Amino acid sequence: MFGVRLNPRVCAVVFAGLAAAAPVSAQSLQPPGWDRDLKLAEAPDRNPDPHIVEIDLDARIAPVEVAPGVRADAWTYNGGIPGPLIRLHVGDRLIVHFSNHLPQPTTVHWHGLRLPIQMDGVPDVSQPPVPEGGTFTYDFVVPDAGLYWYHPHVMSAAQVGFGLYGALLVEDPKEQVNVADQTVLVLSDIGIDNRGKLDSPDSGGSTGMAFGREGSYVLVNGRVRPRLVARSGAPQRWRIVNAAKSRYFQIDLDGQAMTRIGGDGGLLEHPVKLDTLVLAAGERADIIIAPALKPGAELEVLSFPFNRGYGSVEYRAVENLLTLAIDTQAPYTGWSLAPMHRAIEPISTEGATPVNIEFTLAQRPDGAFEYGINGVPFAKDHPITATPGETQVWTIVNKTKWSHPFHLHGFFFQVLDDKGRHVQPLEWKDTVNVPLEQTVRVVVRYDDRPGSWMFHCHILDHADGGLMGMLDLGVPHADHSAHSTH
Ligand code: C2O
Ligand code: CU
């Protein structure tokens, strides 16, 4: 370096100083094989270009075993539930050679990703549904770091409920989080009867739909109650997605601290401490734990019934998600979370166009329940319209007796409180819970990706039952008023 031979002692001092200032490239502190029991399969990348991930994704029926002796023929991506973990770096291009070997048409929707409408996987809007035996190539760039997921958008409640979902992790090598040990946890559930048959997606008729059907087995990475090993005091980073079609998770670590550092669209403005973590269907969380437990102890990670409306907490059991087994090493004492800050610009609400939507539930003359947006199932012929560059504040009114996770395709939004102020810390979201009989406001600014973007409740039974609508961005519309003169 500059032709000068460095004194090794000076060097050591310099590096020690650096490490103290930015403890970023943290080393693994967990025992070897700590996440072996629940590690997700990854899709092999068949493209040698380091900035392109090219994979095969095959939807097919395959036997799965979710717990010892509990087997079923599930609907899978590449033969497993969940489907393979797809891993990329921010800015990479993803090419997915998809083939459909299901007995039904399907598509793949890339939940949360800001991609072109042609890649959004909504049947007849983005693409024709992929027929039985058909193929489709998804090809897009991943613009934002975060944990996302993929699932079908044809008969979603049935197909997701049968097992079709997977996680997609976009990492940013420049992200400064001083935790090396990371695992992706895909939470879901599945209904399997004692003869190994999957629950009918129509069980309970329209009342089952109005509630939102939950499967009897709660799964973490496709398994009932897997094990995760931890060293006491050493940090683990959990990237969690709720891929269940209706179920909420309310995660409790029996008093152990959780720090949430990220959500749907990557890191938060700054970390926040949590006692419990609630994840509505479709939402993601990025949390750090460092269990302060005795070597050899075991902690059951539980999900408590969350009140998402009538019938959701009465006579419901606490679910075991996983067992956190503390290994026998002496506790690690040298770690604390390095300060983190992500600059997130609050979207200004000044001059924003107001959009009002109401989630409605009606009963037809025949007694069947029907969800709607402003009273119209699927908001048929009533799209919300917008132009690229426009900012809108959506007021989402939920007068029903059930909570609804609102999800907008293609764009992140920021959540506002009831005074119209930005909820702190700032974060980018694509799915937000609208609690029963409450109102939620979000602000969104559209970039230039015209198309018909869907929004809906992510309780997929509700979506299929009418709680869906369309945002037409930069889509020319027939002007009916022009014809009203004759
Ligand atoms: Cu996970 Cu239409 O979305
Ligand atoms: Cu809903």
CSV table of C-alpha atoms and ligand atoms in Angstrom, one decimal:
chain,number,residue,atom,x,y,z
A,1,MET,CA,0.0,0.0,0.0
A,2,PHE,CA,1.6,3.2,-1.2
A,3,GLY,CA,4.9,1.3,-1.2
A,4,VAL,CA,5.0,1.5,2.6
A,5,ARG,CA,5.3,-1.6,4.6
A,6,LEU,CA,2.6,-1.5,7.3
A,7,ASN,CA,3.4,-2.3,10.9
A,8,PRO,CA,1.3,-5.3,11.8
A,9,ARG,CA,0.5,-3.8,15.2
A,10,VAL,CA,-0.8,-0.6,13.7
A,11,CYS,CA,-2.8,-2.7,11.3
A,12,ALA,CA,-4.5,-4.6,14.1
A,13,VAL,CA,-5.4,-1.4,15.9
A,14,VAL,CA,-6.9,0.1,12.8
A,15,PHE,CA,-9.0,-3.0,12.1
A,16,ALA,CA,-10.2,-3.2,15.7
A,17,GLY,CA,-11.3,0.4,15.4
A,18,LEU,CA,-13.2,-0.3,12.3
A,19,ALA,CA,-14.9,-3.3,13.8
A,20,ALA,CA,-16.1,-1.3,16.8
A,21,ALA,CA,-17.5,1.5,14.5
A,22,ALA,CA,-19.4,-0.8,12.2
A,23,PRO,CA,-19.9,-4.4,13.4
A,24,VAL,CA,-21.4,-5.3,10.1
A,25,SER,CA,-19.8,-8.4,8.6
A,26,ALA,CA,-21.0,-10.4,11.6
A,27,GLN,CA,-19.9,-14.0,11.8
A,28,SER,CA,-22.1,-17.0,12.5
A,29,LEU,CA,-22.6,-17.4,16.2
A,30,GLN,CA,-25.1,-20.3,16.0
A,31,PRO,CA,-24.1,-24.0,16.4
A,32,PRO,CA,-23.5,-25.8,13.1
A,33,GLY,CA,-26.8,-27.2,11.6
A,34,TRP,CA,-28.9,-24.9,13.8
A,35,ASP,CA,-31.6,-24.5,11.1
A,36,ARG,CA,-31.2,-27.9,9.5
A,37,ASP,CA,-34.6,-29.2,10.6
A,38,LEU,CA,-36.5,-26.5,8.8
A,39,LYS,CA,-34.2,-25.2,6.1
A,40,LEU,CA,-36.1,-24.5,2.8
A,41,ALA,CA,-35.1,-26.1,-0.4
A,42,GLU,CA,-33.7,-23.6,-2.9
A,43,ALA,CA,-34.3,-23.6,-6.6
A,44,PRO,CA,-31.1,-24.3,-8.5
A,45,ASP,CA,-30.0,-21.4,-10.7
A,46,ARG,CA,-29.2,-22.6,-14.1
A,47,ASN,CA,-27.8,-19.3,-15.4
A,48,PRO,CA,-24.1,-18.7,-15.0
A,49,ASP,CA,-24.6,-14.9,-15.1
A,50,PRO,CA,-24.2,-13.7,-11.5
A,51,HIS,CA,-27.0,-11.1,-12.0
A,52,ILE,CA,-29.5,-13.5,-13.5
A,53,VAL,CA,-31.3,-16.2,-11.5
A,54,GLU,CA,-33.0,-18.6,-13.9
A,55,ILE,CA,-35.1,-21.5,-12.4
A,56,ASP,CA,-37.6,-24.1,-13.3
A,57,LEU,CA,-40.9,-24.0,-11.4
A,58,ASP,CA,-43.3,-26.9,-11.8
A,59,ALA,CA,-46.8,-26.9,-10.2
A,60,ARG,CA,-47.8,-30.5,-9.6
A,61,ILE,CA,-49.5,-32.8,-7.1
A,62,ALA,CA,-47.1,-34.5,-4.9
A,63,PRO,CA,-47.2,-36.5,-1.6
A,64,VAL,CA,-46.1,-34.5,1.5
A,65,GLU,CA,-45.8,-35.5,5.1
A,66,VAL,CA,-46.4,-32.5,7.4
A,67,ALA,CA,-46.0,-34.5,10.7
A,68,PRO,CA,-45.1,-38.0,11.4
A,69,GLY,CA,-47.8,-40.1,9.8
A,70,VAL,CA,-49.8,-37.1,8.5
A,71,ARG,CA,-49.6,-37.4,4.7
A,72,ALA,CA,-51.6,-36.0,1.8
A,73,ASP,CA,-51.3,-35.4,-1.9
A,74,ALA,CA,-50.8,-31.6,-1.8
A,75,TRP,CA,-50.5,-29.1,-4.6
A,76,THR,CA,-46.9,-28.1,-4.8
A,77,TYR,CA,-44.2,-26.2,-6.5
A,78,ASN,CA,-41.4,-28.5,-7.4
A,79,GLY,CA,-42.8,-31.3,-5.2
A,80,GLY,CA,-42.8,-29.6,-1.7
A,81,ILE,CA,-44.6,-27.3,0.6
A,82,PRO,CA,-43.6,-24.6,0.6
A,83,GLY,CA,-42.2,-24.2,-2.9
A,84,PRO,CA,-38.5,-23.5,-3.3
A,85,LEU,CA,-36.9,-20.4,-1.7
A,86,ILE,CA,-35.9,-18.1,-4.5
A,87,ARG,CA,-32.9,-16.0,-3.5
A,88,LEU,CA,-31.6,-13.0,-5.4
A,89,HIS,CA,-29.8,-9.7,-4.9
A,90,VAL,CA,-31.5,-6.4,-5.4
A,91,GLY,CA,-31.4,-5.5,-9.1
A,92,ASP,CA,-31.0,-9.1,-10.3
A,93,ARG,CA,-33.2,-10.4,-13.1
A,94,LEU,CA,-35.4,-13.4,-12.4
A,95,ILE,CA,-36.4,-15.8,-15.1
A,96,VAL,CA,-38.9,-18.5,-14.2
A,97,HIS,CA,-39.7,-21.3,-16.6
A,98,PHE,CA,-43.1,-22.3,-15.2
A,99,SER,CA,-45.0,-25.4,-16.1
A,100,ASN,CA,-48.5,-26.4,-14.9
A,101,HIS,CA,-49.1,-30.0,-14.1
A,102,LEU,CA,-52.1,-29.4,-12.0
A,103,PRO,CA,-55.6,-30.6,-13.0
A,104,GLN,CA,-56.6,-26.9,-13.3
A,105,PRO,CA,-55.4,-23.7,-14.9
A,106,THR,CA,-53.2,-21.5,-12.7
A,107,THR,CA,-50.8,-18.5,-12.7
A,108,VAL,CA,-48.0,-17.3,-10.5
A,109,HIS,CA,-48.4,-13.9,-8.7
A,110,TRP,CA,-45.3,-12.3,-7.2
A,111,HIS,CA,-46.7,-10.8,-4.1
A,112,GLY,CA,-45.2,-7.4,-3.2
A,113,LEU,CA,-42.8,-7.0,-6.2
A,114,ARG,CA,-42.9,-3.8,-8.2
A,115,LEU,CA,-42.8,-5.5,-11.6
A,116,PRO,CA,-44.5,-4.8,-15.0
A,117,ILE,CA,-48.2,-5.7,-15.2
A,118,GLN,CA,-47.5,-8.4,-17.8
A,119,MET,CA,-45.6,-10.3,-15.0
A,120,ASP,CA,-48.2,-9.9,-12.2
A,121,GLY,CA,-49.9,-13.2,-12.7
A,122,VAL,CA,-53.5,-12.0,-12.7
A,123,PRO,CA,-55.4,-14.1,-15.1
A,124,ASP,CA,-56.8,-12.3,-18.1
A,125,VAL,CA,-55.4,-9.0,-17.0
A,126,SER,CA,-51.6,-9.8,-17.0
A,127,GLN,CA,-51.7,-13.0,-18.9
A,128,PRO,CA,-54.1,-15.8,-20.0
A,129,PRO,CA,-54.3,-18.5,-17.3
A,130,VAL,CA,-51.7,-21.2,-17.8
A,131,PRO,CA,-53.8,-24.3,-18.8
A,132,GLU,CA,-53.2,-27.8,-17.7
A,133,GLY,CA,-50.0,-28.9,-19.3
A,134,GLY,CA,-49.1,-25.4,-20.3
A,135,THR,CA,-46.1,-23.2,-19.7
A,136,PHE,CA,-45.3,-19.6,-19.1
A,137,THR,CA,-42.0,-17.7,-18.7
A,138,TYR,CA,-41.9,-15.0,-16.0
A,139,ASP,CA,-39.0,-12.6,-16.5
A,140,PHE,CA,-38.5,-9.4,-14.5
A,141,VAL,CA,-36.0,-7.5,-12.4
A,142,VAL,CA,-36.3,-7.4,-8.6
A,143,PRO,CA,-36.0,-3.7,-7.7
A,144,ASP,CA,-36.3,-3.7,-3.9
A,145,ALA,CA,-34.7,-5.7,-1.1
A,146,GLY,CA,-37.1,-7.6,1.1
A,147,LEU,CA,-38.9,-10.8,1.7
A,148,TYR,CA,-41.7,-11.5,-0.9
A,149,TRP,CA,-43.6,-14.5,-1.8
A,150,TYR,CA,-45.3,-16.2,-4.8
A,151,HIS,CA,-48.6,-18.0,-5.1
A,152,PRO,CA,-51.3,-18.7,-7.7
A,153,HIS,CA,-54.0,-16.1,-8.6
A,154,VAL,CA,-56.5,-18.5,-10.1
A,155,MET,CA,-59.0,-20.0,-7.5
A,156,SER,CA,-56.5,-18.6,-5.0
A,157,ALA,CA,-58.2,-19.8,-1.8
A,158,ALA,CA,-58.3,-23.4,-3.1
A,159,GLN,CA,-54.9,-23.5,-4.7
A,160,VAL,CA,-53.0,-21.7,-1.9
A,161,GLY,CA,-54.9,-23.8,0.7
A,162,PHE,CA,-53.7,-26.9,-1.1
A,163,GLY,CA,-50.1,-25.9,-0.7
A,164,LEU,CA,-49.1,-23.6,-3.5
A,165,TYR,CA,-46.8,-20.9,-2.1
A,166,GLY,CA,-43.1,-20.1,-1.7
A,167,ALA,CA,-40.8,-17.4,-0.5
A,168,LEU,CA,-38.7,-15.0,-2.5
A,169,LEU,CA,-35.9,-13.3,-0.7
A,170,VAL,CA,-34.2,-10.2,-2.2
A,171,GLU,CA,-31.1,-9.3,-0.4
A,172,ASP,CA,-29.1,-6.1,-0.5
A,173,PRO,CA,-25.4,-6.8,0.1
A,174,LYS,CA,-25.0,-3.2,1.3
A,175,GLU,CA,-27.6,-3.7,4.0
A,176,GLN,CA,-26.0,-3.2,7.4
A,177,VAL,CA,-27.4,-5.7,9.9
A,178,ASN,CA,-24.9,-7.2,12.3
A,179,VAL,CA,-26.6,-10.6,12.4
A,180,ALA,CA,-25.1,-13.4,10.2
A,181,ASP,CA,-27.5,-16.2,11.1
A,182,GLN,CA,-30.7,-15.8,9.1
A,183,THR,CA,-33.6,-18.2,8.3
A,184,VAL,CA,-36.7,-17.8,6.3
A,185,LEU,CA,-39.9,-19.0,8.0
A,186,VAL,CA,-43.0,-19.6,5.8
A,187,LEU,CA,-46.1,-19.8,8.1
A,188,SER,CA,-49.2,-21.5,6.7
A,189,ASP,CA,-51.8,-24.1,7.5
A,190,ILE,CA,-53.4,-27.0,5.7
A,191,GLY,CA,-56.6,-29.0,6.2
A,192,ILE,CA,-56.1,-32.8,6.1
A,193,ASP,CA,-58.6,-35.3,7.3
A,194,ASN,CA,-57.8,-38.6,9.0
A,195,ARG,CA,-57.9,-40.4,5.7
A,196,GLY,CA,-55.3,-38.1,4.2
A,197,LYS,CA,-57.7,-36.1,2.1
A,198,LEU,CA,-57.3,-32.3,1.7
A,199,ASP,CA,-60.2,-30.3,3.1
A,200,SER,CA,-62.7,-29.2,0.5
A,201,PRO,CA,-62.1,-25.5,-0.4
A,202,ASP,CA,-65.9,-25.1,-0.2
A,203,SER,CA,-66.4,-26.5,3.3
A,204,GLY,CA,-69.1,-24.7,5.3
A,205,GLY,CA,-70.6,-23.1,2.2
A,206,SER,CA,-70.9,-19.3,2.1
A,207,THR,CA,-70.6,-19.2,5.9
A,208,GLY,CA,-67.2,-20.8,5.7
A,209,MET,CA,-66.3,-18.3,3.0
A,210,ALA,CA,-67.6,-15.3,5.2
A,211,PHE,CA,-65.4,-16.5,8.0
A,212,GLY,CA,-62.3,-17.6,6.0
A,213,ARG,CA,-61.3,-21.2,6.2
A,214,GLU,CA,-58.3,-22.2,8.3
A,215,GLY,CA,-56.5,-25.5,8.0
A,216,SER,CA,-56.2,-27.8,11.0
A,217,TYR,CA,-52.4,-28.2,10.8
A,218,VAL,CA,-50.3,-25.1,11.4
A,219,LEU,CA,-47.1,-25.4,9.4
A,220,VAL,CA,-43.7,-23.7,9.6
A,221,ASN,CA,-41.8,-24.4,6.3
A,222,GLY,CA,-44.3,-27.2,5.6
A,223,ARG,CA,-43.9,-29.0,8.9
A,224,VAL,CA,-45.8,-29.2,12.1
A,225,ARG,CA,-43.6,-27.9,15.0
A,226,PRO,CA,-40.1,-28.2,13.6
A,227,ARG,CA,-37.0,-27.5,15.7
A,228,LEU,CA,-34.6,-24.6,15.5
A,229,VAL,CA,-31.4,-24.7,17.6
A,230,ALA,CA,-30.0,-21.5,19.1
A,231,ARG,CA,-27.1,-20.5,21.3
A,232,SER,CA,-28.2,-18.5,24.3
A,233,GLY,CA,-27.6,-14.8,23.8
A,234,ALA,CA,-26.6,-15.1,20.1
A,235,PRO,CA,-28.8,-13.3,17.6
A,236,GLN,CA,-30.9,-15.0,14.8
A,237,ARG,CA,-32.7,-13.1,12.1
A,238,TRP,CA,-36.0,-14.5,11.1
A,239,ARG,CA,-37.6,-13.5,7.8
A,240,ILE,CA,-41.2,-14.5,8.2
A,241,VAL,CA,-44.1,-14.6,5.8
A,242,ASN,CA,-47.7,-15.5,6.5
A,243,ALA,CA,-48.7,-17.6,3.5
A,244,ALA,CA,-51.9,-19.0,5.1
A,245,LYS,CA,-55.0,-18.4,3.1
A,246,SER,CA,-57.0,-17.0,6.1
A,247,ARG,CA,-55.2,-17.5,9.4
A,248,TYR,CA,-53.5,-14.7,11.3
A,249,PHE,CA,-50.5,-15.4,13.5
A,250,GLN,CA,-49.9,-13.7,16.9
A,251,ILE,CA,-46.4,-14.8,17.8
A,252,ASP,CA,-45.2,-14.8,21.4
A,253,LEU,CA,-41.8,-15.8,22.7
A,254,ASP,CA,-42.8,-16.1,26.3
A,255,GLY,CA,-41.2,-12.9,27.3
A,256,GLN,CA,-38.1,-13.1,25.2
A,257,ALA,CA,-37.5,-9.8,23.3
A,258,MET,CA,-38.1,-9.5,19.6
A,259,THR,CA,-36.8,-6.6,17.6
A,260,ARG,CA,-38.6,-5.9,14.3
A,261,ILE,CA,-36.2,-4.4,11.8
A,262,GLY,CA,-38.3,-4.8,8.6
A,263,GLY,CA,-41.7,-5.5,7.1
A,264,ASP,CA,-43.2,-6.1,3.7
A,265,GLY,CA,-40.9,-3.8,1.7
A,266,GLY,CA,-37.6,-4.2,3.4
A,267,LEU,CA,-36.1,-2.5,6.4
A,268,LEU,CA,-38.0,-0.1,8.7
A,269,GLU,CA,-36.8,3.4,9.2
A,270,HIS,CA,-35.4,2.2,12.5
A,271,PRO,CA,-35.9,-1.0,14.6
A,272,VAL,CA,-38.7,-1.4,17.1
A,273,LYS,CA,-39.0,-3.7,20.1
A,274,LEU,CA,-42.0,-6.1,20.2
A,275,ASP,CA,-43.7,-8.3,22.8
A,276,THR,CA,-45.8,-10.0,20.2
A,277,LEU,CA,-45.8,-10.1,16.5
A,278,VAL,CA,-49.1,-10.1,14.6
A,279,LEU,CA,-49.0,-11.1,11.0
A,280,ALA,CA,-52.1,-11.0,8.9
A,281,ALA,CA,-52.3,-13.2,5.8
A,282,GLY,CA,-49.9,-11.9,3.2
A,283,GLU,CA,-47.7,-9.8,5.5
A,284,ARG,CA,-44.0,-10.3,6.2
A,285,ALA,CA,-41.7,-9.4,9.1
A,286,ASP,CA,-38.0,-9.3,9.6
A,287,ILE,CA,-37.2,-9.8,13.3
A,288,ILE,CA,-34.1,-10.4,15.4
A,289,ILE,CA,-34.1,-12.5,18.5
A,290,ALA,CA,-31.3,-13.3,21.0
A,291,PRO,CA,-32.9,-15.7,23.5
A,292,ALA,CA,-31.7,-15.1,27.1
A,293,LEU,CA,-32.3,-18.7,28.2
A,294,LYS,CA,-30.3,-21.3,30.1
A,295,PRO,CA,-28.2,-23.6,28.0
A,296,GLY,CA,-30.2,-26.8,27.4
A,297,ALA,CA,-33.6,-25.0,27.8
A,298,GLU,CA,-36.4,-25.3,25.3
A,299,LEU,CA,-38.8,-22.6,24.3
A,300,GLU,CA,-42.0,-23.2,22.5
A,301,VAL,CA,-42.7,-20.5,20.0
A,302,LEU,CA,-46.5,-20.0,20.1
A,303,SER,CA,-49.2,-18.4,18.1
A,304,PHE,CA,-52.1,-17.1,20.2
A,305,PRO,CA,-55.6,-16.8,18.7
A,306,PHE,CA,-55.9,-13.3,17.3
A,307,ASN,CA,-59.3,-11.6,17.2
A,308,ARG,CA,-59.9,-11.2,13.5
A,309,GLY,CA,-63.6,-11.2,14.0
A,310,TYR,CA,-66.6,-13.3,15.1
A,311,GLY,CA,-65.6,-16.9,15.7
A,312,SER,CA,-61.9,-16.4,15.5
A,313,VAL,CA,-61.0,-16.6,19.2
A,314,GLU,CA,-63.9,-18.5,20.8
A,315,TYR,CA,-62.8,-22.1,21.7
A,316,ARG,CA,-59.6,-21.7,19.8
A,317,ALA,CA,-56.4,-23.3,20.8
A,318,VAL,CA,-52.9,-21.8,21.1
A,319,GLU,CA,-50.8,-23.2,18.3
A,320,ASN,CA,-47.2,-24.4,18.6
A,321,LEU,CA,-45.2,-23.0,15.7
A,322,LEU,CA,-41.7,-24.4,16.5
A,323,THR,CA,-39.5,-25.5,19.3
A,324,LEU,CA,-36.4,-23.3,19.9
A,325,ALA,CA,-33.8,-25.6,21.5
A,326,ILE,CA,-31.0,-23.8,23.3
A,327,ASP,CA,-27.8,-25.7,22.9
A,328,THR,CA,-25.4,-26.4,25.8
A,329,GLN,CA,-22.7,-23.9,25.0
A,330,ALA,CA,-22.2,-21.1,27.5
A,331,PRO,CA,-24.3,-18.0,26.7
A,332,TYR,CA,-22.8,-15.6,24.2
A,333,THR,CA,-22.4,-12.2,25.7
A,334,GLY,CA,-20.7,-10.1,23.1
A,335,TRP,CA,-23.5,-9.1,20.9
A,336,SER,CA,-25.9,-6.2,20.6
A,337,LEU,CA,-27.8,-4.8,17.6
A,338,ALA,CA,-25.8,-2.2,15.8
A,339,PRO,CA,-27.7,1.1,15.3
A,340,MET,CA,-29.6,1.0,12.1
A,341,HIS,CA,-31.3,3.7,10.0
A,342,ARG,CA,-32.9,3.5,6.7
A,343,ALA,CA,-33.8,6.8,5.0
A,344,ILE,CA,-37.5,6.6,4.0
A,345,GLU,CA,-39.1,9.7,2.6
A,346,PRO,CA,-42.7,10.1,3.8
A,347,ILE,CA,-45.0,10.4,0.8
A,348,SER,CA,-46.5,13.8,1.1
A,349,THR,CA,-50.3,13.8,1.3
A,350,GLU,CA,-50.6,17.4,0.1
A,351,GLY,CA,-52.8,17.6,-3.0
A,352,ALA,CA,-53.3,13.8,-2.9
A,353,THR,CA,-56.5,12.5,-4.5
A,354,PRO,CA,-58.8,11.0,-2.0
A,355,VAL,CA,-60.1,7.5,-2.7
A,356,ASN,CA,-62.8,6.0,-0.5
A,357,ILE,CA,-63.6,2.4,-0.4
A,358,GLU,CA,-65.7,0.4,1.9
A,359,PHE,CA,-65.6,-3.3,2.5
A,360,THR,CA,-69.1,-4.6,2.6
A,361,LEU,CA,-70.8,-7.9,3.4
A,362,ALA,CA,-74.3,-8.6,2.2
A,363,GLN,CA,-76.7,-11.5,2.3
A,364,ARG,CA,-78.4,-12.4,-0.9
A,365,PRO,CA,-82.1,-13.4,-1.0
A,366,ASP,CA,-81.1,-17.1,-1.0
A,367,GLY,CA,-79.2,-16.5,2.3
A,368,ALA,CA,-75.6,-16.7,0.8
A,369,PHE,CA,-73.0,-14.2,2.0
A,370,GLU,CA,-71.4,-11.9,-0.5
A,371,TYR,CA,-68.5,-9.6,0.1
A,372,GLY,CA,-68.0,-6.5,-2.0
A,373,ILE,CA,-66.3,-3.2,-2.4
A,374,ASN,CA,-68.8,-0.3,-1.9
A,375,GLY,CA,-71.5,-2.9,-2.1
A,376,VAL,CA,-70.5,-4.4,-5.4
A,377,PRO,CA,-68.9,-7.9,-5.5
A,378,PHE,CA,-65.5,-7.7,-7.2
A,379,ALA,CA,-66.3,-4.0,-7.7
A,380,LYS,CA,-67.3,-5.0,-11.1
A,381,ASP,CA,-67.1,-2.2,-13.7
A,382,HIS,CA,-66.1,0.2,-10.9
A,383,PRO,CA,-62.3,0.5,-11.1
A,384,ILE,CA,-60.4,3.1,-9.1
A,385,THR,CA,-58.6,5.2,-11.7
A,386,ALA,CA,-55.2,6.9,-11.4
A,387,THR,CA,-52.4,8.3,-13.6
A,388,PRO,CA,-48.7,7.7,-13.3
A,389,GLY,CA,-47.1,10.1,-10.9
A,390,GLU,CA,-50.3,10.7,-9.0
A,391,THR,CA,-50.5,10.4,-5.2
A,392,GLN,CA,-53.7,9.0,-3.6
A,393,VAL,CA,-54.8,8.7,-0.1
A,394,TRP,CA,-57.1,5.7,0.3
A,395,THR,CA,-59.6,5.6,3.2
A,396,ILE,CA,-60.5,2.0,3.7
A,397,VAL,CA,-63.6,1.6,5.8
A,398,ASN,CA,-64.4,-1.8,7.2
A,399,LYS,CA,-67.9,-2.0,8.7
A,400,THR,CA,-68.0,-5.8,8.7
A,401,LYS,CA,-67.5,-8.0,11.7
A,402,TRP,CA,-64.3,-9.5,10.4
A,403,SER,CA,-60.9,-8.0,9.9
A,404,HIS,CA,-59.5,-7.9,6.4
A,405,PRO,CA,-55.8,-7.7,5.3
A,406,PHE,CA,-55.9,-5.2,2.4
A,407,HIS,CA,-53.4,-5.9,-0.3
A,408,LEU,CA,-52.5,-3.8,-3.3
A,409,HIS,CA,-50.6,-5.3,-6.2
A,410,GLY,CA,-47.6,-3.7,-7.8
A,411,PHE,CA,-47.0,-0.7,-5.4
A,412,PHE,CA,-45.9,0.0,-1.9
A,413,PHE,CA,-47.9,2.3,0.3
A,414,GLN,CA,-47.4,4.0,3.7
A,415,VAL,CA,-49.9,3.8,6.5
A,416,LEU,CA,-51.4,6.9,8.0
A,417,ASP,CA,-53.0,7.3,11.4
A,418,ASP,CA,-56.6,8.6,11.9
A,419,LYS,CA,-55.2,12.2,11.9
A,420,GLY,CA,-53.6,11.6,8.5
A,421,ARG,CA,-50.1,11.5,10.0
A,422,HIS,CA,-47.5,8.9,8.9
A,423,VAL,CA,-47.3,5.9,11.2
A,424,GLN,CA,-43.9,5.6,12.8
A,425,PRO,CA,-41.4,4.2,12.1
A,426,LEU,CA,-41.9,4.7,8.4
A,427,GLU,CA,-42.0,1.5,6.3
A,428,TRP,CA,-43.1,0.3,2.9
A,429,LYS,CA,-46.1,-2.0,2.9
A,430,ASP,CA,-48.2,-3.8,0.4
A,431,THR,CA,-50.5,-5.6,2.9
A,432,VAL,CA,-52.1,-4.0,5.9
A,433,ASN,CA,-54.7,-5.3,8.3
A,434,VAL,CA,-58.0,-3.4,8.4
A,435,PRO,CA,-59.4,-4.4,11.8
A,436,LEU,CA,-63.1,-5.2,12.1
A,437,GLU,CA,-65.3,-2.1,12.3
A,438,GLN,CA,-62.3,0.2,11.8
A,439,THR,CA,-60.9,2.5,9.2
A,440,VAL,CA,-57.3,2.5,7.8
A,441,ARG,CA,-55.7,5.1,5.6
A,442,VAL,CA,-52.8,4.6,3.3
A,443,VAL,CA,-50.9,6.9,1.0
A,444,VAL,CA,-49.6,5.6,-2.3
A,445,ARG,CA,-47.7,7.3,-5.1
A,446,TYR,CA,-47.8,5.6,-8.5
A,447,ASP,CA,-44.8,5.3,-10.7
A,448,ASP,CA,-45.0,4.7,-14.5
A,449,ARG,CA,-46.2,1.1,-14.7
A,450,PRO,CA,-49.6,1.4,-16.4
A,451,GLY,CA,-52.1,-1.4,-16.2
A,452,SER,CA,-55.0,-2.8,-14.2
A,453,TRP,CA,-53.6,-3.6,-10.8
A,454,MET,CA,-55.7,-5.7,-8.4
A,455,PHE,CA,-56.4,-4.9,-4.8
A,456,HIS,CA,-58.2,-7.4,-2.4
A,457,CYS,CA,-58.5,-8.9,1.0
A,458,HIS,CA,-55.7,-11.4,1.5
A,459,ILE,CA,-58.1,-13.8,3.3
A,460,LEU,CA,-58.4,-15.6,0.1
A,461,ASP,CA,-61.8,-16.9,0.8
A,462,HIS,CA,-63.0,-13.3,1.1
A,463,ALA,CA,-61.2,-12.3,-2.1
A,464,ASP,CA,-62.9,-15.2,-4.0
A,465,GLY,CA,-66.1,-14.2,-2.2
A,466,GLY,CA,-66.1,-10.7,-3.8
A,467,LEU,CA,-63.7,-8.6,-1.7
A,468,MET,CA,-61.6,-7.6,-4.7
A,469,GLY,CA,-61.3,-4.6,-6.9
A,470,MET,CA,-59.2,-3.0,-9.7
A,471,LEU,CA,-56.9,0.0,-9.9
A,472,ASP,CA,-56.6,1.2,-13.5
A,473,LEU,CA,-53.4,3.1,-13.7
A,474,GLY,CA,-53.0,5.1,-16.9
A,475,VAL,CA,-55.6,2.9,-18.6
A,476,PRO,CA,-57.7,4.9,-21.1
A,477,HIS,CA,-61.4,4.6,-20.4
A,478,ALA,CA,-64.4,5.1,-22.6
A,479,ASP,CA,-65.8,8.5,-21.5
A,480,HIS,CA,-69.5,7.7,-21.0
A,481,SER,CA,-70.4,11.4,-20.5
A,482,ALA,CA,-69.4,12.2,-24.0
A,483,HIS,CA,-72.2,10.0,-25.2
A,484,SER,CA,-74.8,11.4,-22.9
A,485,THR,CA,-75.9,14.2,-25.2
A,486,HIS,CA,-78.0,12.0,-27.6
B,1,C2O,CU1,-50.7,-12.3,-2.5
B,1,C2O,CU2,-53.4,-10.7,-5.2
B,1,C2O,O1,-52.1,-11.5,-3.9
B,2,CU,CU,-61.2,-10.3,4.3
